[in-house]
Amino acid sequence: MDGAGALGEYLMSWKLDETVETSAGAVAAGRFGRGPALVLAHGWPWSSFSWHRIIPDLARRYRVHWYDMPGYGRSAKAAEQRTSLDVQGEVFAEMLAHWDLEQPMVVAHDFGGATTLRAHLLHGCDFERYVLMNVVAMRPWGSEFFDHVGRHVDAFLGLPPHIHRAVVEAYIKEAIANDLDSGDFEKLVEPWLAEEGRGSFYRQFAQADEKYTAEVEPAFGDIRCPVKIIWGKDDPWIPLERGEALHALIPQASFETLPGAGHLPQLEAPDLVLERLNAFLSRKS
């Protein structure tokens, strides 16, 4: 099957055919498959599309749920919208309530880590099993560029469209250790190119604040379910040492690396990710 055909097959499973009104605006969501409930939580600057290559396999075993966080993907992107990690944790809890999920399995990536940790530790959401993959979960996080953009959002909002696109593309390329399918890469970039997407892209930098991870770090030992930490060994954004430090704060977790994968393992090494996920999620307690 050629690349376009393969992408089309994946997109038949990944779709956003639900609209859910949340406290942070309208959220685009989807679900597929049969079996125990599984929720996928994406990160920054991604969307639920980042899961599309592993959804078809997971949906053979689970009822898989996903959504674009407010300010991301196809969800609402309003000028005055708050989309910081405290808000995202609340919205995750709202989405579980909307889907009537009392104790789903959860797989979180990047900002999805802090989002779901806040939902679990601060908002009372219970999980059956919990996977943290290359997550933002503890201080310090961000980069010099991240901080610079956050301090000068107005200047970046004024960039011409072609320069803005170049910024987004360069930023995403920095996260990965392997070439992505060209169609996948374009769909990662696409949500940030329209006017509302451009504004939301830079507002994410401005609203980022380490206090939202600081609030949950002391409670990591109180996680109430089996936990597995998975880390792309060649992550250029959040190096392996950060994953090992997170493991030290969650000693009850198991820890495994993904050789050759960067910050986006679900697109860089989907078969390897599926192997690790299926082994952990299907294990009997």
Coordinates of C-alpha atoms in Angstrom, one line a residue:
M1 CA 0.0 0.0 0.0
D2 CA 1.4 3.4 -0.9
G3 CA 1.8 6.2 1.7
A4 CA -1.4 8.0 0.8
G5 CA -3.4 4.8 1.0
A6 CA -1.9 3.8 4.3
L7 CA -2.7 7.3 5.8
G8 CA -6.3 7.0 4.5
E9 CA -6.7 3.7 6.3
Y10 CA -5.5 5.1 9.6
L11 CA -7.8 8.2 9.2
M12 CA -10.8 5.9 8.9
S13 CA -10.3 5.0 12.6
W14 CA -9.1 8.4 13.8
K15 CA -12.0 10.9 13.4
L16 CA -13.4 13.9 15.3
D17 CA -17.1 13.4 15.0
E18 CA -18.2 14.6 18.5
T19 CA -18.3 18.2 19.8
V20 CA -18.4 18.6 23.5
E21 CA -19.0 21.9 25.3
T22 CA -16.5 22.2 28.2
S23 CA -15.7 25.0 30.6
A24 CA -12.8 26.0 28.3
G25 CA -14.9 26.0 25.1
A26 CA -16.0 23.5 22.5
V27 CA -13.8 20.3 22.2
A28 CA -13.6 18.1 19.1
A29 CA -13.5 14.4 20.1
G30 CA -13.9 10.8 18.9
R31 CA -14.0 7.2 19.9
F32 CA -13.6 3.8 18.2
G33 CA -13.5 0.1 19.0
R34 CA -14.9 -2.3 21.6
G35 CA -13.7 -3.4 25.0
P36 CA -12.4 -1.8 28.2
A37 CA -12.3 2.0 28.1
L38 CA -8.9 3.6 27.1
V39 CA -8.3 7.4 26.9
L40 CA -5.5 8.9 24.9
A41 CA -4.2 12.4 26.1
H42 CA -2.0 14.3 23.6
G43 CA 0.5 17.0 24.3
W44 CA 2.0 20.2 22.9
P45 CA 2.0 21.3 20.1
W46 CA 0.2 18.2 18.9
S47 CA -3.4 17.1 18.7
S48 CA -5.3 13.8 18.9
F49 CA -4.0 13.2 15.3
S50 CA -0.7 12.2 16.9
W51 CA -2.4 8.9 18.0
H52 CA -3.9 8.0 14.6
R53 CA -1.3 5.3 13.8
I54 CA -1.9 3.3 16.9
I55 CA -5.6 3.7 17.3
P56 CA -6.6 1.0 14.8
D57 CA -4.6 -1.7 16.7
L58 CA -5.7 -0.5 20.1
A59 CA -9.4 -0.4 19.0
R60 CA -9.2 -4.2 18.4
R61 CA -8.9 -4.6 22.2
Y62 CA -10.3 -1.4 23.7
R63 CA -13.0 1.2 23.3
V64 CA -10.5 4.1 22.5
H65 CA -11.4 7.7 23.3
W66 CA -9.5 10.8 22.3
Y67 CA -10.0 14.6 21.9
D68 CA -8.2 17.8 20.9
M69 CA -7.4 19.8 24.0
P70 CA -9.0 23.3 24.1
G71 CA -6.7 25.6 22.0
Y72 CA -5.4 22.7 19.9
G73 CA -6.3 20.8 16.7
R74 CA -9.9 21.3 15.8
S75 CA -11.1 22.4 19.2
A76 CA -12.0 26.0 20.0
K77 CA -9.2 28.6 19.8
A78 CA -10.6 31.9 21.1
A79 CA -8.5 35.0 21.7
E80 CA -9.3 35.3 25.4
Q81 CA -9.3 31.5 26.1
R82 CA -7.3 30.1 29.0
T83 CA -5.7 26.8 28.0
S84 CA -3.0 26.4 30.6
L85 CA -2.4 23.1 32.4
D86 CA -4.7 23.8 35.2
V87 CA -7.5 24.3 32.7
Q88 CA -6.5 21.2 30.8
G89 CA -6.7 19.0 33.9
E90 CA -10.2 20.2 34.6
V91 CA -11.3 19.6 31.0
F92 CA -9.9 16.0 31.1
A93 CA -12.1 15.4 34.1
E94 CA -15.0 16.9 32.3
M95 CA -14.4 14.6 29.3
L96 CA -14.3 11.5 31.4
A97 CA -17.7 12.6 32.9
H98 CA -19.1 13.3 29.4
W99 CA -18.1 9.8 28.3
D100 CA -19.3 8.3 31.6
L101 CA -15.9 6.7 32.3
E102 CA -15.4 5.9 35.9
Q103 CA -12.0 4.1 35.8
P104 CA -10.5 4.0 32.2
M105 CA -7.0 3.1 31.2
V106 CA -5.1 6.3 30.3
V107 CA -2.1 6.8 28.0
A108 CA -0.6 10.3 28.2
H109 CA 2.1 12.1 26.1
D110 CA 3.9 15.3 26.7
F111 CA 1.6 18.0 28.3
G112 CA -1.0 15.1 28.5
G113 CA 1.1 13.9 31.4
A114 CA 0.6 17.0 33.6
T115 CA -3.0 17.2 32.4
T116 CA -3.9 13.7 33.5
L117 CA -1.8 13.8 36.6
R118 CA -3.7 16.9 37.7
A119 CA -7.0 15.2 36.9
H120 CA -6.0 12.1 38.9
L121 CA -4.4 13.8 41.9
L122 CA -6.4 17.0 42.2
H123 CA -9.8 16.2 40.6
G124 CA -10.4 12.7 41.8
C125 CA -10.3 10.9 38.5
D126 CA -9.5 7.2 38.9
F127 CA -7.6 5.2 36.3
E128 CA -7.4 1.4 35.8
R129 CA -3.9 1.6 34.3
Y130 CA -1.8 4.6 33.5
V131 CA 1.0 5.1 30.9
L132 CA 3.2 8.2 30.9
M133 CA 5.1 8.6 27.6
N134 CA 7.8 11.3 27.2
V135 CA 5.7 13.5 29.5
V136 CA 5.9 17.0 30.9
A137 CA 5.3 16.2 34.6
M138 CA 8.0 17.8 36.8
R139 CA 10.2 20.9 36.9
P140 CA 12.1 22.2 35.1
W141 CA 10.5 22.1 31.6
G142 CA 10.4 24.3 28.6
S143 CA 13.4 25.7 26.7
E144 CA 15.1 29.1 26.1
F145 CA 13.0 29.5 22.9
F146 CA 9.9 28.5 24.8
D147 CA 10.6 31.2 27.4
H148 CA 11.5 33.8 24.8
V149 CA 8.3 33.4 22.8
G150 CA 6.3 33.5 26.0
R151 CA 7.8 36.9 26.8
H152 CA 7.3 38.3 23.3
V153 CA 4.0 36.9 22.1
D154 CA 2.8 40.1 20.4
A155 CA 6.0 40.2 18.2
F156 CA 5.4 36.6 17.0
L157 CA 1.7 37.2 16.4
G158 CA 2.8 39.8 13.8
L159 CA 4.9 37.4 11.7
P160 CA 3.9 37.0 8.0
P161 CA 2.2 33.7 7.4
H162 CA 5.1 32.1 5.5
I163 CA 7.5 32.9 8.3
H164 CA 5.0 31.7 10.9
R165 CA 4.7 28.4 9.1
A166 CA 8.5 28.1 9.0
V167 CA 8.6 28.7 12.8
V168 CA 6.0 25.9 13.4
E169 CA 7.7 23.5 11.1
A170 CA 11.1 24.1 12.6
Y171 CA 9.7 23.8 16.1
I172 CA 8.0 20.4 15.4
K173 CA 11.1 19.1 13.6
E174 CA 13.2 19.7 16.7
A175 CA 11.1 17.2 18.6
I176 CA 11.6 14.2 16.5
A177 CA 14.6 11.9 16.0
N178 CA 13.3 10.2 12.8
D179 CA 11.7 11.4 9.6
L180 CA 7.9 11.3 9.7
D181 CA 5.6 10.4 6.9
S182 CA 5.1 13.7 4.9
G183 CA 1.4 13.5 5.3
D184 CA 1.7 13.0 9.1
F185 CA 4.0 16.0 9.4
E186 CA 1.7 18.3 7.4
K187 CA -1.3 17.4 9.6
L188 CA 0.7 18.2 12.7
V189 CA 1.5 21.6 11.3
E190 CA -1.9 22.4 9.7
P191 CA -4.0 23.3 12.8
W192 CA -1.6 26.2 13.6
L193 CA -1.6 27.9 10.2
A194 CA -5.1 29.6 10.1
E195 CA -5.5 32.9 11.9
E196 CA -7.1 31.4 15.0
G197 CA -4.5 28.7 15.1
R198 CA -1.6 31.1 14.8
G199 CA -2.9 33.0 17.8
S200 CA -3.5 29.9 19.9
F201 CA 0.0 28.6 19.0
Y202 CA 1.8 31.6 20.6
R203 CA -0.7 31.9 23.5
Q204 CA 0.3 28.4 24.6
F205 CA 3.8 29.7 25.2
A206 CA 2.6 32.7 27.2
Q207 CA 0.2 30.6 29.4
A208 CA 2.8 27.9 30.3
D209 CA 3.7 27.9 34.0
E210 CA 5.7 25.5 36.0
K211 CA 3.5 26.1 39.0
Y212 CA 0.9 23.7 37.5
T213 CA 3.4 20.8 37.7
A214 CA 4.8 22.0 41.1
E215 CA 1.3 21.6 42.6
V216 CA 1.2 17.8 41.8
E217 CA 4.9 16.8 42.1
P218 CA 4.7 16.1 45.9
A219 CA 1.8 13.7 45.3
F220 CA 3.4 11.4 42.7
G221 CA 3.8 8.7 45.3
D222 CA 0.0 8.8 45.8
I223 CA -1.0 7.6 42.3
R224 CA -3.7 5.1 42.8
C225 CA -3.1 2.6 39.9
P226 CA -0.4 0.6 38.2
V227 CA 1.9 3.0 36.2
K228 CA 4.3 2.5 33.3
I229 CA 6.7 5.2 32.1
I230 CA 7.8 4.8 28.5
W231 CA 10.5 7.1 27.1
G232 CA 11.8 7.7 23.6
K233 CA 15.5 7.2 24.3
D234 CA 16.6 9.9 21.8
D235 CA 14.1 12.6 22.8
P236 CA 15.7 16.0 21.9
W237 CA 13.1 17.9 24.0
I238 CA 12.9 16.0 27.2
P239 CA 16.0 13.9 27.5
L240 CA 16.0 10.4 29.0
E241 CA 17.5 11.7 32.2
R242 CA 14.3 13.5 32.9
G243 CA 12.3 10.3 32.4
E244 CA 14.6 8.6 34.9
A245 CA 14.2 11.4 37.4
L246 CA 10.4 11.1 37.0
H247 CA 10.7 7.4 37.7
A248 CA 12.5 8.2 40.9
L249 CA 9.5 10.2 42.0
I250 CA 7.1 7.4 41.1
P251 CA 9.0 4.4 42.4
Q252 CA 5.9 2.2 42.1
A253 CA 6.1 2.6 38.3
S254 CA 7.8 0.4 35.8
F255 CA 10.1 2.1 33.3
E256 CA 11.1 1.3 29.8
T257 CA 12.9 3.0 27.0
L258 CA 12.2 3.0 23.3
P259 CA 15.5 2.8 21.4
G260 CA 15.9 5.2 18.4
A261 CA 12.7 7.1 19.2
G262 CA 12.5 10.8 19.8
H263 CA 9.8 12.9 21.5
L264 CA 6.9 11.6 19.4
P265 CA 7.2 7.8 19.7
Q266 CA 3.6 7.1 18.6
L267 CA 4.5 8.5 15.1
E268 CA 8.2 7.7 15.0
A269 CA 8.0 4.1 16.2
P270 CA 4.3 3.1 16.4
D271 CA 4.8 -0.7 16.3
L272 CA 7.3 -0.5 19.2
V273 CA 4.8 1.7 21.2
L274 CA 2.0 -0.7 20.5
E275 CA 4.1 -3.6 21.7
R276 CA 4.8 -1.9 25.0
L277 CA 1.3 -0.6 25.5
N278 CA -0.4 -3.9 24.8
A279 CA 1.9 -5.8 27.1
F280 CA 1.2 -3.4 30.0
L281 CA -2.5 -2.7 29.4
S282 CA -3.5 -6.3 29.0
R283 CA -1.5 -7.6 32.1
K284 CA -3.7 -9.0 34.8
S285 CA -3.4 -7.2 38.2

